[in-house]
Each structure stands twice: as C-alpha cells, then as structure tokens.
Coordinates of C-alpha atoms and ligand atoms in Angstrom, one line a residue:
M636 CA 0.0 0.0 0.0
W637 CA 2.7 2.4 1.1
N638 CA 5.0 1.4 -1.8
K639 CA 2.1 1.9 -4.3
L640 CA 1.5 5.4 -3.0
K641 CA 5.2 6.2 -3.3
W642 CA 5.3 4.8 -6.8
H643 CA 2.3 7.1 -7.7
I644 CA 4.0 10.1 -6.3
Q645 CA 7.2 9.4 -8.1
R646 CA 5.3 8.9 -11.4
F647 CA 3.5 12.2 -10.7
M648 CA 6.7 14.0 -10.1
I649 CA 8.4 13.0 -13.4
G650 CA 9.2 16.0 -15.4
R651 CA 8.5 18.4 -12.6
N652 CA 10.9 20.7 -10.8
G653 CA 10.7 19.1 -7.3
R654 CA 12.4 20.7 -4.3
D655 CA 15.4 23.0 -4.7
E656 CA 17.3 25.6 -2.7
L657 CA 15.1 28.5 -3.6
E658 CA 11.9 26.5 -2.9
L659 CA 13.4 25.5 0.5
A660 CA 14.3 29.0 1.4
V661 CA 10.8 30.3 0.5
F662 CA 9.3 27.4 2.4
Y663 CA 11.3 28.1 5.6
A664 CA 10.8 31.8 5.4
S665 CA 7.1 31.3 5.0
F666 CA 7.0 29.0 7.9
I667 CA 8.8 31.5 10.1
L668 CA 6.5 34.3 8.9
Y669 CA 3.5 32.2 9.6
I670 CA 4.6 31.5 13.2
L671 CA 5.4 35.2 13.7
G672 CA 2.0 36.1 12.3
V673 CA 0.2 33.8 14.7
W674 CA 2.4 34.8 17.6
L675 CA 2.0 38.6 17.0
R676 CA -1.6 38.2 15.9
F677 CA -0.7 40.0 12.7
S678 CA -2.8 38.4 9.9
L679 CA -0.9 40.2 7.1
L680 CA 2.2 38.1 7.9
E681 CA 0.0 34.9 7.8
I682 CA -1.3 35.9 4.3
I683 CA 2.2 36.5 3.0
A684 CA 3.3 33.2 4.6
W685 CA 0.4 31.4 2.7
M686 CA 1.4 33.1 -0.5
G687 CA 5.0 31.9 0.1
L688 CA 3.8 28.4 0.7
L689 CA 1.8 28.4 -2.5
Y690 CA 4.8 29.7 -4.4
S691 CA 6.9 26.9 -2.9
L692 CA 4.3 24.4 -4.0
F693 CA 4.1 25.9 -7.4
R694 CA 7.9 25.5 -7.8
I695 CA 7.7 21.8 -6.7
L696 CA 5.0 21.0 -9.2
S697 CA 6.1 23.2 -12.0
K698 CA 6.8 21.5 -15.3
N699 CA 8.8 24.4 -16.7
V700 CA 12.0 22.8 -15.2
Y701 CA 14.3 24.9 -17.3
K702 CA 12.9 28.2 -16.0
R703 CA 12.8 27.0 -12.4
R704 CA 16.4 25.8 -12.6
E705 CA 17.4 29.2 -14.0
E706 CA 15.7 31.0 -11.1
N707 CA 17.3 28.7 -8.6
R708 CA 20.7 29.3 -10.2
R709 CA 20.3 33.1 -9.9
F710 CA 19.1 32.7 -6.3
L711 CA 22.2 30.6 -5.4
Q712 CA 24.4 33.3 -7.1
K713 CA 22.9 36.0 -4.9
V714 CA 23.3 33.9 -1.8
Q715 CA 27.0 33.4 -2.7
F716 CA 27.4 37.1 -3.3
L717 CA 25.9 38.0 0.0
K718 CA 28.0 35.4 1.8
L719 CA 31.1 36.9 0.2
R720 CA 30.1 40.4 1.2
L721 CA 29.4 39.3 4.8
S722 CA 32.8 37.6 5.1
M723 CA 34.4 40.8 3.7
R724 CA 32.8 43.0 6.3
K725 CA 35.3 41.5 8.9
T726 CA 38.4 42.3 6.9
H727 CA 37.4 45.3 4.9
K728 CA 35.4 48.5 5.3
I729 CA 33.3 50.0 2.5
Y730 CA 33.0 53.7 1.8
C731 CA 30.9 55.5 -0.7
C732 CA 32.7 58.0 -2.9
K733 CA 31.1 61.5 -2.5
G734 CA 32.0 62.3 -6.1
C735 CA 30.6 59.4 -8.1
K736 CA 28.8 57.3 -5.4
R737 CA 30.9 54.3 -6.2
K738 CA 31.6 52.0 -3.3
I739 CA 35.3 51.7 -2.3
R740 CA 36.6 48.8 -0.3
V741 CA 39.6 49.4 2.0
P742 CA 41.2 47.0 4.5
R743 CA 40.4 47.4 8.1
G744 CA 42.8 48.4 10.9
K745 CA 45.1 50.7 9.0
G746 CA 44.3 53.8 11.0
K747 CA 43.5 57.1 9.4
I748 CA 44.2 56.9 5.7
E749 CA 43.6 58.9 2.6
I750 CA 41.5 57.1 0.1
T751 CA 41.5 58.0 -3.6
C752 CA 38.5 57.0 -5.7
P753 CA 39.7 54.8 -8.6
M754 CA 36.8 56.1 -10.8
C755 CA 36.8 59.9 -10.3
G756 CA 40.0 60.5 -8.4
K757 CA 38.3 62.3 -5.5
K758 CA 40.2 62.0 -2.2
M759 CA 38.9 61.5 1.3
I760 CA 40.4 60.8 4.7
R761 CA 38.8 58.1 6.7
R762 CA 39.5 55.9 9.7
T763 CA 39.6 52.2 8.9
Ligands
ZN235 ZN1 34.5 58.6 -7.1

C-alpha cells in the first residue's frame, strides 16, 4: 500500500521541478513568517506566509523545469554574493565616494588613511 503510493507520487513528479534551494528558502521563510504572524496576531504576515507556501508548492509542481532551474541558479548566485560580502565585512570597510557614489573597499585596521577613488580620483580621509 505504502509502496504503491510512493510509486504514484514518483510517477506524478516525473518532469516536474521538485524541491530545490530557492523553494526550501521560500518554504522556511514562509514557515517562520506564519509562526510570527500567529504569535504577534498579525494576519498580514500569515497571508504573506500562505502566498510563500503556495509559491513553494508551485515550484515543486512546475513542469517548466528549465525556467525554475534558471531562477534557482540566480538565487544561489545572490546567496553566494551575500556570503562573500558578509565575510568581507570582517576584513574590509566599505566607503561610498562622495564624487561618483561608487563603493570603495579598504582593508580594516590601517588607522587614518587617505582614500583615492579609482573612478573619479576624489580623495577623502577616513579611519579604517
Ligand atoms: Zn568617485
């Protein structure tokens, strides 16, 4: 009985996206939002959580596997980028150039230094 059900589910899932990292992230975020919504008695959070759960279900059942894979790949890229930025916070400080608004990364712990913007050449003195 159990094996037959498993077989049916497996057959049903052929050609569908199934679970992936983006789906799992949406699922857990929705779960947390739902608990927060119930706990704070804030129904908007619950509604958002339900939408998140529906989206996660949509991803699992979606037959447009190519598009879902592409979305997941972009999501993983963003996560990787954020992780890299977070790890850089410990060793580097980021300043915004007043001339061109470009972000400049300088190593931490070098005392007061003069920073020259590589884009527009504007100079500023900052503590690192
Ligand atoms: Zn600049």
